[in-house]
């Protein structure tokens, strides 16, 4: 294999979602050539799978500055900054136009299957850093392809690998066999077929994040509708209910995010949702009618439900990077230097401070995980956090280390600060103290940030 000189090669970006496309825009702004490989047939293919969900960030917080600069000469008009787009709006009104502007720098239907150093597996030290990266990908016709890169930015996200219901991190016993009655996504209840699946049924929602809030609020509205009478939801939480369970409410600096938690609380208060606390799922059994009986590790068995919605987060697929030397936290599977800032074992605040190339670097030089994938198994990723990540990385790849290390973003507080986020008992969480203050060494400046979504019919939530 004769690899070309590294200096003549593009930076390969994996994924044409919001962070991957922003990476390409920042690289171009630095006169560094990008090549984006997207597994789907369009830009924002994963975003389009939750097109019905409305983001809790406004348009003004969802457009990357370098991307806007690239779009401006095309006649693209930025949507009204104070409005909240749905996932579909974001994909059609921003991501696809941005990808179109990048032209043949974006290749669709190109699923990356592996990344390594040319002629070097992960064991070999000799002359390693001088070798270009070799990127393997497959196209929809089944053909395999290979190309070389000077650096690799993995913005492939975590959407394809949702976490299971099982409290141990493994699928609960019987979970896979019950797949026809389980979804791992927020259902699109405006779709007649999907609505019919849930209307009038008993439903279990497993999870405690913004996606769970979204589902609870939607199902409560379904229960109050003419065709949804009889719909009732059991909300299964691994921990107890504390003051921070429903988010920051009016204290959240992203108002729609706070409102989403309040909508979920109202669903509980109004009796459309029963909260089942301290319940760590161990098994999913079936009754004589095929309904699901969810069993806890302590032996508790819930009343049978017709459907289960499992919203326990996502996890990164690291298999395609297996031949690279990554420095990942053993718990979160996030870059080692980033993990302490986002570790829910240490805090429940959900507020993460701006970070860039230093926190995202690995022992393998010039490979970066960005966006949702950089957070590993941690929740609460913010879209403009990803924009700041790739701005910093592009500056570093262009040789401008000063700009790479400069912080150009202020993130909004969630309004939640209640100690360790993974304690099962609310008393333990409150006693842990926790602190959401930014480290003294950080100087924060810039504009507010944003995040991913909530129900299309109201603002809020996170995926």
XYZ file of C-alpha atoms in Angstrom:
463
model
C 0.000 0.000 0.000
C 1.669 3.201 -1.178
C 0.218 6.045 0.845
C 0.474 9.626 -0.461
C 2.220 12.389 1.444
C 0.155 13.448 4.458
C 0.317 17.157 3.601
C -1.534 16.557 0.329
C -4.476 14.813 1.962
C -7.866 16.051 3.178
C -9.208 15.880 6.699
C -11.872 13.179 6.681
C -15.005 14.037 8.653
C -17.282 11.114 9.513
C -20.919 12.179 9.494
C -22.848 14.962 7.735
C -24.866 15.990 10.764
C -24.747 19.430 12.387
C -21.312 18.978 13.983
C -19.708 17.180 11.051
C -20.841 19.829 8.582
C -19.720 22.585 10.954
C -16.308 20.902 11.104
C -16.094 21.014 7.318
C -17.074 24.693 7.289
C -14.429 25.590 9.881
C -11.769 23.628 8.022
C -12.565 25.445 4.783
C -12.482 28.743 6.629
C -8.931 27.788 7.604
C -8.024 26.739 4.028
C -7.886 23.081 5.067
C -9.624 20.694 2.665
C -12.356 18.504 4.232
C -14.018 15.366 2.919
C -17.260 14.364 4.646
C -18.407 10.728 4.552
C -22.100 10.303 5.377
C -23.693 6.883 5.809
C -27.152 8.137 4.875
C -28.558 9.413 1.573
C -28.893 13.032 2.734
C -27.372 15.511 5.139
C -28.645 15.137 8.681
C -29.871 11.593 8.065
C -30.047 10.848 11.807
C -31.724 14.205 12.553
C -34.400 13.349 10.001
C -35.296 10.279 12.042
C -36.547 12.598 14.766
C -37.945 15.191 12.371
C -41.128 15.468 14.474
C -39.244 16.567 17.594
C -38.882 20.283 18.264
C -35.548 21.517 19.572
C -35.419 23.463 22.819
C -32.894 25.832 21.267
C -33.764 28.723 18.997
C -32.556 29.100 15.426
C -30.150 31.773 16.572
C -28.361 29.148 18.683
C -28.354 26.372 16.085
C -26.408 27.858 13.175
C -22.627 27.599 13.313
C -20.869 30.927 12.522
C -18.449 29.439 9.960
C -21.317 27.588 8.296
C -23.360 30.797 8.117
C -20.391 32.546 6.519
C -20.165 29.771 3.925
C -23.907 29.905 3.207
C -24.193 33.691 2.923
C -22.992 34.023 -0.724
C -25.533 31.401 -1.850
C -28.512 33.619 -0.964
C -29.464 31.445 2.006
C -31.602 33.304 4.528
C -31.234 32.484 8.188
C -34.605 31.689 9.806
C -35.946 33.999 12.494
C -33.498 33.685 15.380
C -36.094 33.543 18.142
C -38.090 30.606 16.746
C -37.729 26.913 17.611
C -37.244 24.530 14.672
C -38.171 20.867 14.577
C -35.570 18.314 13.601
C -37.049 18.313 10.108
C -36.813 22.098 9.905
C -33.176 21.978 10.992
C -32.310 19.352 8.393
C -34.185 20.946 5.486
C -33.573 24.595 6.304
C -29.932 24.471 7.342
C -28.103 21.139 7.163
C -28.985 20.219 3.583
C -28.269 23.711 2.183
C -24.921 23.646 3.981
C -24.078 20.233 2.551
C -25.136 21.406 -0.918
C -22.770 24.353 -0.584
C -19.941 21.943 0.256
C -20.717 20.116 -2.984
C -18.620 17.051 -3.774
C -16.787 17.452 -0.478
C -19.717 15.453 0.933
C -20.146 11.816 -0.129
C -23.457 10.159 0.702
C -24.245 6.472 1.210
C -20.662 6.027 2.422
C -20.606 4.103 5.697
C -17.203 4.146 7.382
C -16.239 0.665 8.587
C -12.700 1.225 9.873
C -9.902 3.740 10.428
C -6.220 2.990 10.983
C -2.728 4.288 10.219
C -1.503 3.279 6.780
C 0.583 0.130 7.186
C 0.325 0.244 10.999
C -2.109 -1.596 13.234
C -2.572 -0.317 16.780
C 0.414 -2.359 18.052
C 3.143 -0.895 15.828
C 5.109 2.125 17.108
C 7.682 2.610 14.346
C 7.203 5.850 12.400
C 3.524 5.773 13.337
C 2.716 9.490 13.559
C 4.241 10.125 10.129
C 1.796 7.779 8.411
C -1.506 9.050 7.020
C -4.780 7.604 8.169
C -6.438 4.993 5.997
C -10.244 5.117 6.021
C -12.357 2.195 4.813
C -15.984 2.699 3.833
C -18.770 0.826 2.075
C -21.329 2.141 -0.398
C -24.898 0.937 -0.758
C -23.957 -1.304 -3.680
C -21.823 -3.340 -1.280
C -18.502 -2.164 -2.682
C -15.590 -1.421 -0.349
C -13.485 1.707 -0.762
C -10.303 3.108 0.766
C -8.963 6.618 1.029
C -6.222 8.410 2.927
C -6.459 11.377 5.295
C -4.142 13.725 7.183
C -6.554 13.748 10.139
C -9.899 12.211 11.090
C -12.809 13.926 12.858
C -15.458 11.421 13.931
C -18.814 13.189 14.168
C -20.881 10.059 13.553
C -22.921 10.522 16.725
C -24.621 7.873 18.844
C -28.119 7.709 17.351
C -27.636 4.187 15.973
C -26.707 2.712 19.369
C -29.373 3.428 22.005
C -28.853 1.988 25.465
C -31.068 -0.910 26.575
C -33.636 -1.075 29.350
C -31.570 -3.327 31.591
C -30.264 -1.674 34.741
C -26.916 -3.452 34.363
C -26.221 -1.857 30.989
C -27.039 -5.098 29.206
C -30.370 -5.798 27.572
C -32.852 -7.048 30.167
C -33.673 -10.738 30.004
C -36.375 -11.091 27.354
C -35.906 -7.523 26.069
C -34.761 -8.529 22.599
C -37.551 -11.073 22.196
C -40.083 -8.361 23.025
C -38.704 -6.009 20.354
C -42.022 -5.663 18.498
C -43.523 -3.922 21.555
C -40.510 -1.762 22.422
C -39.195 1.432 20.840
C -36.005 3.289 21.726
C -37.083 6.586 20.208
C -39.646 9.260 21.059
C -42.751 8.175 19.108
C -44.247 10.428 16.447
C -47.800 10.610 17.779
C -48.986 12.847 14.935
C -48.453 9.911 12.575
C -51.835 8.063 12.467
C -50.249 4.598 12.474
C -47.987 5.428 15.408
C -50.817 7.141 17.264
C -52.998 4.048 16.903
C -50.209 1.947 18.421
C -50.322 3.911 21.688
C -53.833 5.368 21.949
C -55.846 3.865 24.778
C -52.967 1.609 25.840
C -50.949 1.112 28.996
C -47.397 2.228 28.322
C -44.114 2.096 30.206
C -41.553 4.866 29.712
C -38.086 3.950 31.003
C -35.604 6.800 31.425
C -35.182 10.100 33.249
C -33.760 12.567 30.725
C -35.200 15.107 28.344
C -36.309 12.454 25.850
C -38.332 10.806 28.602
C -39.855 14.195 29.482
C -40.783 14.586 25.830
C -42.512 11.224 25.690
C -44.362 11.804 28.982
C -45.683 15.169 27.815
C -46.791 13.753 24.460
C -48.501 10.738 26.023
C -50.325 12.980 28.505
C -51.698 15.021 25.612
C -52.720 11.806 23.892
C -54.561 10.720 27.049
C -56.514 13.983 27.060
C -57.553 13.672 23.415
C -60.794 12.199 22.120
C -59.118 9.207 20.480
C -56.634 8.670 23.305
C -58.962 8.037 26.224
C -57.650 5.293 28.472
C -54.013 5.955 27.669
C -51.950 5.650 30.820
C -48.213 5.711 31.405
C -45.971 4.155 34.034
C -42.732 6.109 34.286
C -39.892 3.877 35.436
C -36.970 5.614 37.120
C -33.792 3.948 38.332
C -33.428 6.540 41.067
C -35.786 8.314 43.413
C -37.565 11.605 42.835
C -35.756 14.689 44.127
C -35.898 18.421 43.539
C -33.832 18.076 40.370
C -35.785 15.208 38.779
C -37.695 17.486 36.405
C -34.773 19.739 35.501
C -34.257 23.382 36.318
C -37.719 24.696 35.495
C -37.836 28.476 35.437
C -34.175 28.657 36.535
C -33.008 27.033 33.309
C -31.309 29.575 31.053
C -32.786 27.767 28.051
C -36.464 28.481 28.829
C -37.902 25.799 26.561
C -35.715 23.158 28.167
C -36.992 24.147 31.593
C -40.567 24.171 30.318
C -40.255 20.605 29.081
C -39.469 19.318 32.568
C -42.415 21.269 33.932
C -44.678 19.666 31.304
C -43.526 16.211 32.405
C -44.179 17.136 36.053
C -47.682 18.286 35.154
C -48.324 14.941 33.431
C -47.506 13.239 36.739
C -49.449 15.735 38.857
C -52.521 15.401 36.624
C -52.570 11.626 37.022
C -51.760 10.662 33.443
C -48.412 9.259 34.564
C -47.497 7.128 37.596
C -43.855 7.359 38.689
C -42.214 4.090 39.747
C -38.957 4.902 41.537
C -35.836 2.977 42.479
C -36.675 0.444 39.767
C -33.757 -1.126 37.914
C -35.095 -3.319 35.134
C -33.870 -6.920 35.132
C -36.310 -8.777 32.853
C -39.148 -8.326 30.412
C -41.694 -11.139 30.526
C -44.951 -11.727 28.631
C -48.441 -12.452 29.946
C -50.933 -14.744 28.215
C -52.024 -11.873 25.933
C -48.459 -11.021 24.926
C -48.302 -7.840 27.016
C -45.057 -6.940 28.743
C -44.416 -7.508 32.433
C -41.368 -5.505 33.515
C -39.478 -7.037 36.429
C -36.999 -5.196 38.666
C -33.738 -6.494 40.099
C -35.410 -6.564 43.536
C -38.200 -8.806 42.222
C -40.950 -6.185 41.843
C -43.252 -6.864 38.897
C -45.240 -4.097 37.257
C -48.747 -4.406 35.942
C -48.658 -5.569 32.288
C -48.218 -2.865 29.651
C -49.010 -2.917 25.958
C -45.919 -0.962 24.883
C -42.583 0.156 26.301
C -40.613 3.259 25.340
C -36.992 2.879 26.423
C -35.178 6.236 26.612
C -32.107 5.413 28.670
C -29.599 7.319 26.552
C -27.117 6.362 23.870
C -23.605 4.992 23.697
C -20.835 5.370 21.106
C -19.999 2.729 18.522
C -16.214 2.622 18.799
C -15.663 -0.439 16.641
C -14.671 1.512 13.544
C -11.821 3.138 15.526
C -10.506 -0.076 17.048
C -7.092 0.118 15.325
C -6.415 3.597 16.720
C -4.944 4.474 20.096
C -7.705 6.353 21.859
C -7.500 7.790 25.355
C -10.982 7.144 26.722
C -12.415 7.308 30.202
C -13.160 3.788 31.428
C -16.641 4.741 32.605
C -18.042 7.171 30.059
C -16.065 6.153 26.934
C -15.426 9.874 26.440
C -11.970 11.457 25.955
C -10.102 11.219 29.247
C -9.613 14.960 29.712
C -13.253 15.736 28.913
C -14.809 13.057 31.119
C -14.447 14.867 34.486
C -16.403 17.823 33.092
C -19.393 15.699 32.092
C -19.367 12.749 34.508
C -22.893 12.273 35.931
C -21.376 10.299 38.821
C -19.959 13.594 40.038
C -22.760 16.054 39.349
C -26.309 16.239 38.064
C -26.121 19.809 36.837
C -26.032 19.048 33.139
C -23.979 22.213 32.652
C -20.757 21.576 30.710
C -18.089 24.148 30.114
C -16.540 25.040 26.749
C -13.727 22.792 25.663
C -11.679 22.176 22.557
C -8.650 20.476 21.113
C -6.807 19.951 24.399
C -9.681 18.046 26.004
C -10.449 16.137 22.789
C -6.960 14.941 21.872
C -5.884 11.287 22.064
C -2.588 9.396 22.178
C -3.180 8.889 18.439
C -2.324 12.286 17.005
C -4.851 14.087 14.800
C -7.887 11.910 15.482
C -10.834 13.495 17.279
C -14.261 12.392 18.487
C -16.644 15.348 18.428
C -20.300 16.096 18.963
C -22.493 13.521 20.691
C -19.827 10.861 20.225
C -17.313 12.867 22.254
C -19.604 12.602 25.294
C -19.560 8.815 25.221
C -22.351 7.680 27.521
C -22.853 11.034 29.215
C -26.096 12.961 28.588
C -26.885 16.650 28.026
C -24.827 17.362 24.907
C -25.361 20.884 23.550
C -25.208 21.606 19.823
C -23.106 24.734 20.084
C -20.712 22.911 22.379
C -19.987 20.825 19.308
C -19.543 23.928 17.161
C -16.944 25.201 19.636
C -15.222 21.808 19.587
C -14.733 21.801 15.829
C -13.761 25.481 15.703
C -10.911 24.699 18.084
C -9.873 21.529 16.238
C -9.860 23.251 12.842
C -7.638 26.006 14.253
C -5.222 23.414 15.629
C -5.074 21.505 12.343
C -4.339 24.809 10.577
C -1.437 25.432 12.958
C -3.063 28.225 14.975
C -2.687 26.836 18.491
C -3.474 30.173 20.128
C -6.907 30.258 18.517
C -7.387 26.557 19.234
C -6.935 27.126 22.954
C -9.033 30.290 23.120
C -12.521 29.898 24.604
C -15.173 31.611 22.480
C -18.397 30.444 24.063
C -20.548 30.864 27.161
C -22.930 28.014 27.966
C -26.274 28.503 29.744
C -26.871 27.002 33.160
C -29.477 24.257 33.413
C -30.789 25.515 36.722
C -30.135 22.064 38.198
C -27.503 21.475 40.854
C -28.190 18.573 43.141
C -25.110 16.483 43.768
C -24.143 13.210 42.145
C -26.401 12.486 39.227
C -26.406 8.678 39.403
C -27.359 8.117 43.040
C -30.483 5.975 43.279
C -31.769 7.684 46.425
C -32.719 11.384 46.375
C -31.437 11.829 49.939
C -27.984 10.670 48.880
C -27.992 12.972 45.882
C -28.893 15.997 47.942
C -26.328 15.130 50.614
C -23.564 14.826 48.021
C -23.597 18.590 47.571
C -22.398 18.896 44.005
C -21.347 22.136 42.416
C -22.121 23.650 39.094
C -19.615 26.459 39.259
C -17.165 26.745 36.374
C -13.531 26.015 37.208
C -11.687 29.168 38.230
C -9.199 28.728 35.390
C -11.817 29.113 32.673
C -12.667 32.469 31.178
C -16.024 32.253 29.456
C -17.129 34.698 26.826
C -19.367 34.702 23.797
C -22.923 33.763 22.992
C -25.438 31.334 24.500
C -25.530 27.744 23.329
C -28.203 25.248 22.422
C -29.156 21.633 22.369
C -31.246 18.932 20.818
C -34.893 18.591 21.072
C -38.392 18.082 22.421
C -41.890 17.462 21.105
C -42.772 19.182 17.870
C -46.003 20.401 19.376
C -44.184 22.384 22.076
C -40.691 23.585 22.755
C -38.385 21.641 24.992
C -36.373 18.507 25.401
C -33.143 16.756 24.550
C -32.401 13.576 22.689
